[in-house]
Coordinates of C-alpha atoms and ligand atoms in Angstrom, one line a residue:
M8 CA -7.7 -11.5 20.1
D9 CA -11.0 -13.4 20.0
L10 CA -11.6 -16.8 18.6
T11 CA -13.7 -15.8 15.6
R12 CA -10.9 -13.7 14.5
R13 CA -8.3 -16.4 14.9
S14 CA -10.3 -19.0 13.0
F15 CA -11.0 -16.8 10.0
L16 CA -9.7 -18.8 7.0
I17 CA -7.6 -17.2 4.4
G18 CA -7.2 -18.4 0.9
T19 CA -9.3 -20.4 -1.5
A20 CA -9.8 -23.3 1.0
G21 CA -12.5 -21.2 2.7
L22 CA -14.5 -20.4 -0.4
P23 CA -18.1 -21.5 -0.6
L24 CA -18.8 -24.1 -3.3
A25 CA -20.9 -21.7 -5.3
S26 CA -17.8 -19.6 -6.0
R27 CA -16.3 -22.5 -8.0
R28 CA -19.2 -22.8 -10.3
T29 CA -18.9 -21.8 -13.9
G30 CA -20.0 -18.2 -14.4
D31 CA -19.0 -17.1 -10.8
P32 CA -18.7 -13.3 -11.1
F33 CA -16.6 -13.0 -7.9
T34 CA -13.3 -14.2 -9.3
L35 CA -11.6 -10.9 -8.2
G36 CA -12.5 -11.4 -4.6
V37 CA -13.7 -8.9 -2.0
A38 CA -12.0 -6.0 -0.2
S39 CA -12.6 -3.4 2.4
G40 CA -10.9 -0.1 3.2
D41 CA -10.6 3.3 4.8
P42 CA -12.0 2.4 8.2
T43 CA -13.4 5.1 10.4
A44 CA -14.9 4.7 13.9
D45 CA -18.4 4.2 12.4
G46 CA -17.9 3.1 8.8
I47 CA -15.9 1.2 6.2
V48 CA -15.8 0.8 2.4
L49 CA -16.8 -2.7 1.0
W50 CA -15.7 -3.6 -2.5
T51 CA -16.1 -6.2 -5.1
R52 CA -16.2 -6.2 -8.9
L53 CA -18.2 -8.6 -11.1
A54 CA -16.0 -10.4 -13.6
P55 CA -16.8 -14.0 -14.5
R56 CA -14.1 -14.0 -17.1
P57 CA -11.5 -11.5 -15.7
L58 CA -9.3 -11.6 -18.8
A59 CA -12.0 -11.4 -21.4
D60 CA -11.3 -9.0 -24.3
G61 CA -12.3 -5.4 -23.8
G62 CA -11.8 -5.3 -20.0
H63 CA -15.5 -5.9 -19.2
G64 CA -14.7 -9.1 -17.3
G65 CA -17.2 -11.1 -19.4
M66 CA -20.1 -9.0 -18.1
P67 CA -23.0 -7.9 -20.2
D68 CA -23.4 -4.2 -21.1
R69 CA -26.1 -3.5 -18.5
D70 CA -26.6 -2.6 -14.8
V71 CA -26.6 -5.6 -12.4
A72 CA -28.0 -5.6 -8.9
V73 CA -25.7 -6.9 -6.2
E74 CA -26.9 -7.6 -2.7
W75 CA -24.5 -7.1 0.2
Q76 CA -24.4 -8.0 3.9
L77 CA -22.4 -6.9 6.9
A78 CA -22.5 -9.1 10.0
E79 CA -20.9 -9.4 13.4
D80 CA -20.1 -13.0 12.9
E81 CA -18.5 -15.1 10.2
R82 CA -21.7 -17.2 9.8
F83 CA -23.9 -14.2 9.2
T84 CA -26.3 -15.0 12.0
R85 CA -26.1 -11.4 13.3
V86 CA -26.4 -9.2 10.1
V87 CA -26.2 -5.6 11.1
R88 CA -26.4 -3.9 7.7
S89 CA -27.5 -5.1 4.2
G90 CA -28.6 -3.6 1.0
T91 CA -28.5 -3.7 -2.8
A92 CA -25.9 -1.9 -4.9
T93 CA -25.9 -1.3 -8.6
A94 CA -22.9 -2.5 -10.6
R95 CA -22.6 -0.4 -13.7
P96 CA -20.8 -1.2 -16.9
S97 CA -19.3 2.4 -16.9
W98 CA -17.4 1.5 -13.7
A99 CA -16.5 -2.0 -14.9
H100 CA -19.3 -3.5 -12.7
S101 CA -17.3 -2.5 -9.6
V102 CA -19.2 -2.0 -6.3
H103 CA -18.2 0.4 -3.5
V104 CA -20.6 0.3 -0.5
E105 CA -20.1 2.6 2.5
P106 CA -22.1 1.3 5.4
A107 CA -22.2 3.9 8.3
G108 CA -23.4 3.9 11.9
L109 CA -21.3 0.9 12.8
Q110 CA -19.8 0.2 16.2
P111 CA -16.2 1.5 16.8
G112 CA -13.3 -0.8 17.2
R113 CA -14.9 -4.1 16.2
E114 CA -14.6 -6.8 13.7
Y115 CA -17.2 -7.4 11.0
F116 CA -17.7 -9.8 8.1
Y117 CA -19.2 -9.0 4.7
R118 CA -20.2 -10.7 1.5
F119 CA -22.0 -10.1 -1.8
R120 CA -24.6 -12.0 -3.8
T121 CA -25.8 -11.8 -7.3
G122 CA -27.5 -14.1 -9.8
G123 CA -27.4 -17.1 -7.4
H124 CA -23.6 -16.6 -6.7
L125 CA -22.2 -15.9 -3.3
S126 CA -18.9 -14.1 -2.9
P127 CA -16.1 -15.2 -0.6
T128 CA -16.5 -13.7 2.9
G129 CA -14.3 -10.8 3.9
R130 CA -13.2 -9.8 7.3
T131 CA -12.9 -6.1 8.3
R132 CA -12.7 -3.8 11.2
T133 CA -13.8 -0.3 12.2
A134 CA -11.4 2.1 13.8
P135 CA -11.6 2.5 17.6
A136 CA -13.6 5.3 19.2
P137 CA -12.0 8.7 19.8
G138 CA -10.6 8.9 23.3
T139 CA -9.5 5.2 23.3
T140 CA -6.1 3.8 22.6
P141 CA -6.3 0.0 22.0
D142 CA -3.2 -1.5 20.5
L143 CA -3.0 -1.7 16.7
A144 CA -1.2 -4.3 14.6
F145 CA -0.8 -3.2 11.0
G146 CA 1.2 -4.2 7.9
V147 CA 2.9 -2.1 5.2
V148 CA 3.4 -3.3 1.6
S149 CA 4.3 -1.8 -1.8
C150 CA 5.5 -2.7 -5.2
S151 CA 4.0 -5.9 -6.5
N152 CA 5.1 -6.6 -10.1
Y153 CA 3.2 -9.7 -11.3
E154 CA 5.8 -10.8 -13.8
Q155 CA 8.7 -10.7 -11.4
G156 CA 7.5 -13.1 -8.7
Y157 CA 4.7 -14.7 -6.8
F158 CA 2.8 -12.6 -4.3
T159 CA 3.7 -14.9 -1.4
A160 CA 4.6 -11.8 0.8
Y161 CA 0.9 -10.8 0.7
R162 CA -0.1 -14.2 2.1
R163 CA 2.7 -14.2 4.7
L164 CA 1.4 -10.8 5.9
A165 CA -2.2 -12.1 6.0
E166 CA -0.9 -14.9 8.2
Q167 CA 0.2 -12.3 10.7
Q168 CA -3.4 -11.3 11.0
P169 CA -3.0 -7.5 10.9
D170 CA -5.9 -5.2 11.9
L171 CA -5.1 -3.0 9.0
V172 CA -2.9 -3.0 5.8
L173 CA -1.3 0.0 4.2
H174 CA -0.5 -0.3 0.5
L175 CA 1.9 2.5 -0.5
G176 CA 1.8 2.2 -4.2
D177 CA 2.9 0.3 -7.3
Y178 CA -0.1 -2.0 -6.8
I179 CA 0.2 -2.9 -10.5
Y180 CA 2.8 -2.3 -13.1
E181 CA 1.9 -0.8 -16.5
Y182 CA 4.6 -2.3 -18.7
A183 CA 4.1 -4.5 -21.7
P184 CA 5.0 -8.2 -21.2
G185 CA 8.7 -8.4 -20.5
G186 CA 8.9 -4.6 -20.5
Y187 CA 10.6 -4.2 -17.2
R188 CA 13.9 -6.1 -17.3
N189 CA 16.6 -4.9 -15.1
S190 CA 19.1 -6.7 -12.8
A191 CA 16.5 -9.4 -12.2
G192 CA 15.8 -11.1 -15.6
T193 CA 13.5 -13.8 -14.4
I194 CA 9.9 -13.5 -15.5
V195 CA 7.7 -16.1 -13.8
R196 CA 4.4 -15.2 -15.5
S197 CA 3.5 -12.8 -18.2
H198 CA 1.5 -9.5 -18.1
T199 CA -1.6 -9.0 -20.2
E200 CA -0.6 -7.8 -23.7
H201 CA 0.3 -4.2 -24.4
R202 CA 1.7 -1.5 -22.2
C203 CA -1.3 0.0 -20.4
Q204 CA -2.7 3.1 -22.3
T205 CA -6.4 2.6 -22.6
L206 CA -9.0 2.1 -19.9
A207 CA -9.6 -1.5 -21.2
E208 CA -5.9 -2.2 -20.8
F209 CA -5.7 -0.9 -17.3
R210 CA -8.8 -2.8 -16.3
L211 CA -7.4 -6.1 -17.7
R212 CA -4.1 -5.5 -15.8
H213 CA -5.9 -4.9 -12.5
A214 CA -8.1 -7.9 -13.1
Q215 CA -5.0 -10.0 -13.8
Y216 CA -3.4 -9.0 -10.6
K217 CA -6.5 -10.0 -8.6
T218 CA -6.3 -13.4 -10.2
D219 CA -3.5 -14.0 -7.7
P220 CA -5.0 -15.8 -4.7
D221 CA -2.4 -14.4 -2.2
L222 CA -3.5 -10.8 -3.1
R223 CA -7.1 -11.7 -2.8
A224 CA -6.4 -13.4 0.6
L225 CA -4.8 -10.2 2.0
H226 CA -7.7 -8.1 0.8
A227 CA -10.3 -10.4 2.4
L228 CA -8.4 -10.6 5.7
A229 CA -8.3 -6.9 6.8
P230 CA -9.2 -3.4 5.7
W231 CA -6.6 -1.6 3.5
I232 CA -5.6 2.0 3.3
A233 CA -4.3 2.3 -0.3
V234 CA -2.6 5.1 -2.2
N235 CA -0.9 4.9 -5.6
D236 CA 2.6 5.7 -6.6
D237 CA 3.8 6.0 -10.2
H238 CA 3.3 2.6 -11.8
E239 CA -0.5 2.7 -11.5
I240 CA -0.1 5.1 -14.5
E241 CA 3.5 5.0 -15.7
N242 CA 7.1 4.9 -14.5
N243 CA 8.3 8.1 -12.8
W244 CA 5.5 10.5 -13.9
A245 CA 5.3 13.8 -12.1
G246 CA 2.3 16.0 -11.9
V247 CA 1.4 17.0 -15.5
H248 CA 4.7 15.6 -16.8
P249 CA 4.7 12.1 -18.3
G250 CA 7.3 9.6 -17.1
T251 CA 9.7 7.5 -19.0
S252 CA 7.4 5.8 -21.5
G253 CA 8.1 8.3 -24.2
R254 CA 4.5 8.0 -25.4
P255 CA 2.0 10.7 -26.3
D256 CA -1.4 11.1 -24.7
F257 CA -0.3 11.2 -21.1
A258 CA -3.4 12.9 -19.8
Q259 CA -5.6 10.2 -21.4
R260 CA -3.3 7.5 -19.8
K261 CA -3.6 9.2 -16.4
R262 CA -7.4 9.4 -16.6
A263 CA -7.6 5.7 -17.5
G264 CA -5.1 4.7 -14.9
Y265 CA -6.8 6.6 -12.1
R266 CA -10.3 5.3 -13.1
A267 CA -9.1 1.7 -13.1
Y268 CA -7.4 2.2 -9.7
Y269 CA -10.7 3.5 -8.3
E270 CA -12.6 0.7 -9.8
H271 CA -10.4 -2.0 -8.3
L272 CA -9.7 -0.7 -4.8
P273 CA -11.9 -0.1 -1.7
L274 CA -11.8 3.7 -1.9
R275 CA -14.4 6.2 -0.7
R276 CA -16.6 8.2 -3.0
S277 CA -14.5 11.2 -2.0
A278 CA -11.8 9.6 -4.2
L279 CA -13.9 9.4 -7.3
P280 CA -11.7 10.5 -10.2
R281 CA -12.5 13.9 -11.6
G282 CA -11.0 14.9 -15.0
S283 CA -7.6 13.3 -15.0
G284 CA -7.1 13.7 -11.2
M285 CA -8.1 11.9 -8.1
R286 CA -8.2 13.1 -4.4
L287 CA -6.2 10.5 -2.5
Y288 CA -4.5 12.5 0.2
R289 CA -6.7 12.0 3.2
R290 CA -6.6 11.5 7.0
L291 CA -7.8 8.5 9.0
A292 CA -7.8 8.4 12.8
W293 CA -7.3 5.2 14.8
G294 CA -8.9 6.3 18.1
D295 CA -6.5 8.5 20.0
L296 CA -3.6 6.1 19.3
T297 CA -2.6 7.3 15.8
T298 CA -3.6 9.4 12.9
F299 CA -2.7 8.2 9.4
H300 CA -1.9 11.3 7.2
V301 CA -2.0 9.7 3.8
L302 CA 0.1 11.8 1.3
D303 CA 0.0 11.9 -2.5
T304 CA 3.6 12.5 -3.7
R305 CA 2.9 12.1 -7.4
Q306 CA 0.0 14.2 -8.6
F307 CA 1.0 17.7 -7.5
R308 CA 4.8 17.6 -7.9
D309 CA 7.1 19.5 -10.2
D310 CA 9.0 17.4 -12.7
Q311 CA 12.1 15.6 -11.5
P312 CA 15.1 17.9 -11.9
C313 CA 18.1 17.3 -14.2
D314 CA 16.2 14.7 -16.3
D315 CA 15.7 12.3 -13.3
G316 CA 18.0 9.4 -12.4
V317 CA 20.8 9.1 -9.9
R318 CA 23.0 12.2 -10.1
A319 CA 25.8 14.0 -8.3
D320 CA 25.7 17.3 -10.1
C321 CA 22.2 18.5 -10.0
A322 CA 21.9 22.0 -8.4
A323 CA 18.3 22.3 -9.5
R324 CA 17.2 19.8 -6.9
L325 CA 18.0 22.4 -4.2
A326 CA 15.8 25.1 -5.8
T327 CA 13.5 26.6 -3.2
G328 CA 10.5 27.1 -5.5
R329 CA 10.1 23.4 -6.5
V330 CA 7.3 21.5 -4.9
L331 CA 6.6 17.8 -4.2
V332 CA 3.3 17.6 -2.3
G333 CA 2.3 21.1 -3.5
A334 CA 1.0 24.1 -1.6
A335 CA -2.6 22.9 -1.0
Q336 CA -1.6 19.5 0.3
R337 CA 1.2 20.9 2.4
A338 CA -1.3 23.4 4.1
W339 CA -3.7 20.5 4.7
L340 CA -1.0 18.4 6.2
A341 CA 0.3 21.2 8.5
A342 CA -3.2 21.9 9.7
G343 CA -3.9 18.3 10.4
L344 CA -0.6 17.9 12.3
R345 CA -1.4 21.0 14.4
A346 CA -4.9 19.7 15.2
S347 CA -3.8 16.1 15.9
R348 CA -4.2 14.9 19.5
T349 CA -3.2 11.3 18.8
R350 CA -0.2 9.7 20.5
W351 CA 1.4 8.9 17.1
N352 CA 1.3 10.5 13.7
M353 CA 2.0 8.3 10.7
L354 CA 2.8 10.0 7.4
A355 CA 1.9 7.3 4.9
Q356 CA 3.5 8.2 1.6
Q357 CA 5.4 6.8 -1.3
I358 CA 9.0 7.9 -1.8
F359 CA 12.2 7.8 0.3
M360 CA 12.2 10.9 2.5
A361 CA 15.6 10.7 4.4
Q362 CA 18.7 11.9 2.5
H363 CA 20.2 8.9 0.8
D364 CA 23.7 9.2 -0.6
Y365 CA 24.5 6.5 -3.1
H366 CA 28.0 7.6 -3.7
L367 CA 30.8 5.9 -1.8
G368 CA 33.3 8.4 -0.6
P369 CA 33.3 12.2 -0.7
G370 CA 30.5 13.9 -2.6
K371 CA 26.8 13.0 -2.9
E372 CA 24.8 11.1 -5.5
V373 CA 21.1 11.0 -5.0
L374 CA 18.0 9.6 -6.6
L375 CA 16.1 12.6 -8.1
D376 CA 12.6 10.9 -8.1
T377 CA 12.7 10.9 -4.2
W378 CA 12.6 13.8 -1.7
D379 CA 16.3 14.3 -2.4
G380 CA 15.1 15.8 -5.7
Y381 CA 13.0 18.3 -3.9
T382 CA 15.1 19.2 -0.8
A383 CA 13.5 22.6 -0.1
E384 CA 10.0 20.9 0.0
R385 CA 11.5 18.3 2.4
D386 CA 12.8 21.1 4.6
R387 CA 9.4 22.8 4.6
V388 CA 7.4 19.6 5.4
L389 CA 9.8 18.5 8.1
G390 CA 9.7 22.1 9.4
D391 CA 5.9 21.9 9.5
V392 CA 6.1 18.6 11.4
V393 CA 8.3 20.1 14.1
A394 CA 6.4 23.4 14.3
S395 CA 3.1 21.5 14.7
G396 CA 4.1 19.8 17.9
A397 CA 2.4 16.7 16.6
R398 CA 3.4 13.8 18.8
N399 CA 5.7 11.0 17.5
P400 CA 5.9 11.5 13.8
V401 CA 6.6 8.3 11.8
V402 CA 7.0 8.3 8.0
L403 CA 6.0 5.2 6.2
T404 CA 7.4 4.7 2.7
G405 CA 7.5 2.3 -0.3
D406 CA 8.8 2.6 -3.8
I407 CA 12.5 1.7 -3.5
H408 CA 12.3 -2.1 -3.4
C409 CA 14.5 -2.4 -0.3
H410 CA 13.8 -2.3 3.4
Y411 CA 15.2 0.7 5.2
A412 CA 14.9 2.2 8.7
S413 CA 16.1 5.7 9.3
D414 CA 16.1 8.6 11.7
L415 CA 14.8 11.8 10.1
L416 CA 17.1 14.7 10.9
A417 CA 16.5 18.5 10.7
D418 CA 19.9 18.6 8.8
F419 CA 20.9 15.3 7.2
D420 CA 24.5 16.6 6.9
D421 CA 24.8 17.0 10.6
P422 CA 24.4 13.7 12.4
D423 CA 23.9 15.5 15.7
S424 CA 21.1 17.7 14.5
R425 CA 17.6 17.5 15.9
R426 CA 15.7 14.2 15.4
V427 CA 12.3 15.0 13.8
G428 CA 11.0 11.4 13.7
V429 CA 11.7 8.1 12.0
E430 CA 11.1 6.6 8.6
L431 CA 10.2 3.0 8.0
V432 CA 10.6 1.9 4.3
T433 CA 9.0 -1.3 3.2
T434 CA 10.7 -3.4 0.4
S435 CA 8.8 -4.7 -2.6
V436 CA 6.4 -7.6 -2.6
T437 CA 8.1 -8.9 -5.8
S438 CA 9.6 -6.0 -7.8
D439 CA 13.2 -6.6 -8.9
G440 CA 12.8 -10.3 -8.3
D441 CA 14.4 -12.5 -5.7
G442 CA 16.8 -9.9 -4.2
Y443 CA 19.8 -10.7 -2.1
D444 CA 21.3 -10.0 1.3
A445 CA 24.7 -8.2 0.9
P446 CA 26.1 -7.4 4.3
A447 CA 29.4 -6.0 3.0
A448 CA 27.8 -3.5 0.6
R449 CA 25.2 -2.7 3.2
A450 CA 27.9 -1.8 5.8
V451 CA 29.4 0.7 3.3
E452 CA 26.0 2.2 2.5
L453 CA 25.2 2.7 6.2
A454 CA 28.6 4.2 6.9
E455 CA 27.9 6.8 4.2
N456 CA 24.4 7.5 5.7
P457 CA 24.7 7.4 9.5
H458 CA 21.1 8.2 10.0
I459 CA 20.1 5.0 8.2
A460 CA 20.1 2.1 10.6
Y461 CA 19.1 -0.8 8.4
A462 CA 18.9 -1.8 4.7
D463 CA 18.0 -5.1 3.1
Q464 CA 17.7 -5.9 -0.6
R465 CA 15.3 -8.9 -0.2
R466 CA 11.5 -8.9 -0.8
G467 CA 9.0 -8.7 2.0
F468 CA 6.9 -6.5 4.2
I469 CA 6.7 -4.7 7.5
T470 CA 4.5 -5.4 10.4
A471 CA 4.1 -2.9 13.2
R472 CA 2.6 -3.1 16.6
L473 CA 1.6 0.2 18.1
T474 CA 0.7 0.9 21.8
P475 CA 0.5 4.3 23.5
T476 CA 4.1 4.0 24.7
E477 CA 5.9 2.1 21.9
L478 CA 6.0 1.4 18.2
R479 CA 7.6 -1.9 17.3
A480 CA 8.4 -2.5 13.6
D481 CA 9.4 -6.0 12.3
F482 CA 11.0 -6.2 8.9
H483 CA 10.0 -9.5 7.2
T484 CA 12.0 -10.9 4.3
L485 CA 11.5 -13.8 1.9
P486 CA 14.4 -15.8 0.5
Y487 CA 12.9 -15.9 -3.0
V488 CA 9.8 -14.9 -4.9
T489 CA 10.5 -16.6 -8.3
K490 CA 9.3 -19.9 -6.8
R491 CA 6.0 -20.3 -5.0
N492 CA 5.4 -20.6 -1.3
A493 CA 8.6 -19.1 0.2
P494 CA 8.7 -18.8 4.0
S495 CA 9.2 -15.5 5.6
A496 CA 11.3 -14.5 8.6
V497 CA 11.8 -11.3 10.6
T498 CA 15.3 -10.1 9.8
A499 CA 15.4 -6.9 11.8
S500 CA 13.3 -5.2 14.5
F501 CA 13.2 -1.7 15.8
T502 CA 11.3 0.1 18.5
V503 CA 10.5 3.8 18.9
T504 CA 9.4 4.8 22.4
D505 CA 7.0 7.7 23.0
G506 CA 8.8 11.0 22.8
A507 CA 12.2 9.5 21.6
H508 CA 12.0 10.5 17.9
R509 CA 14.6 7.8 17.1
L510 CA 15.0 4.2 16.3
S511 CA 16.3 1.6 18.8
R512 CA 17.4 -1.7 17.4
S513 CA 15.7 -4.6 19.2
A514 CA 16.1 -8.4 19.2
V515 CA 14.2 -10.2 16.4
P516 CA 11.5 -12.5 17.6
A517 CA 12.1 -16.3 17.5
P518 CA 11.2 -18.0 14.2
R519 CA 7.6 -19.3 14.0
A520 CA 6.5 -22.8 13.1
P521 CA 6.9 -23.7 9.4
Q522 CA 4.6 -21.5 7.4
A523 CA 3.5 -23.8 4.7
A524 CA 1.6 -25.8 7.3
A525 CA 0.1 -22.6 8.7
A526 CA -1.7 -21.6 5.5
G527 CA -5.4 -22.1 5.9
A528 CA -5.1 -23.2 9.5
P529 CA -5.5 -21.2 12.7
R530 CA -2.6 -18.8 13.2
H531 CA -0.8 -17.9 16.3
P532 CA 0.1 -21.5 17.4
Ligands
FE2_10 FE1 8.0 -0.1 -7.5

């Protein structure tokens, strides 16, 4: 790890003075994403008043020219690409630039300028060249509800200096203020008014989320691979079927939600929304070390069976004709797995894939929004994984607001059946509030589900370190999110060795120095 990289500041302390002037259009920060060996997406959105009525961010109704620079060094003495992009009102003055012809496997810095204002500097990285297998450190996050806590987990992940961040969905929540009250009643800050329905409402919600400095810090620190789950539109929607909002005009809501998602994330032009849909399943290679097969488990699925929920008596979930990823995406995945020559194959997706029995004692109770509601499709996809011969499959999952680590079995009812791969499930950043550690309940849950090795109900994130011979996954948790500045600690670690197709528990690393002191200072003491 080179010195430039270590000294890159995260957080507002590093902002140039211009950014604090009145009228600064870069209040939402900068971001980068979808790295390839020779390119990257650079993003910003102009919004001097992010929460101004109408969702226009306080921008005038006209095109605005935005200059951008990409450099090899943080001081921009070696600029390798630059240009001018047009920020249009029809896209909420968002900017997506895709510089190409870059060097593989190296760090870059980028920034934007318009009207005398300079953006914060972002750090990014291209994927390594094909044929090479340098180590990769990446983070996995999902489920950040603005009302239910502070986004400290994003900052703690940034402090770990990952090369790459995977966001697996529920980047925003669509509810009206106070609209999502469950076990965790505490609301630390209020959503913008109204449940999101119109494009203006989705734009305001996204802008509000980006007013959080910890979220901006993680975007500025490393490239992201992002994919939505349900709450970017509405709770538990499925294909053409609305979710639980009980409101009309679902297609309109979906169109607005997808458009706002595109406008606020560093996505490629290939993801530009069309009609009420968006192409987000895609494949990204990291040299010959790993392929990320990013799946979309929302847009092409049949409706949840048996009216959704957690149920014991739903025969429809076993029906062979029901799909989750759909025929086209499944064929695309199978072809990609067959063609893959990388050491690892990460299936980055949203919902719990392993069987998960919530019922204590005989009989099974499962959550029908997950792969358990679509068991024939799970069998087909895991069958495709095995048949492809793709090396070291690893499923990465979000959605469920708990950490889990599981082995994936050919037959989940037979603990001795073939190991297909492993599943690492990241907990939420804030959703469901502070959470808790409940060893007794956990022991019962794991006894019911012998293929699940670990569960934790606290908030946090996963970091993973990948080499040609080993995957190491560290599960980080925070003791609270309803107060600011929580520390984080690794509470479980697992390794998977090349060819093993199963998890091994490993010792957790020693705690690091107090993290409040580390913010804004060089990491890795
Ligand atoms: Fe969620």
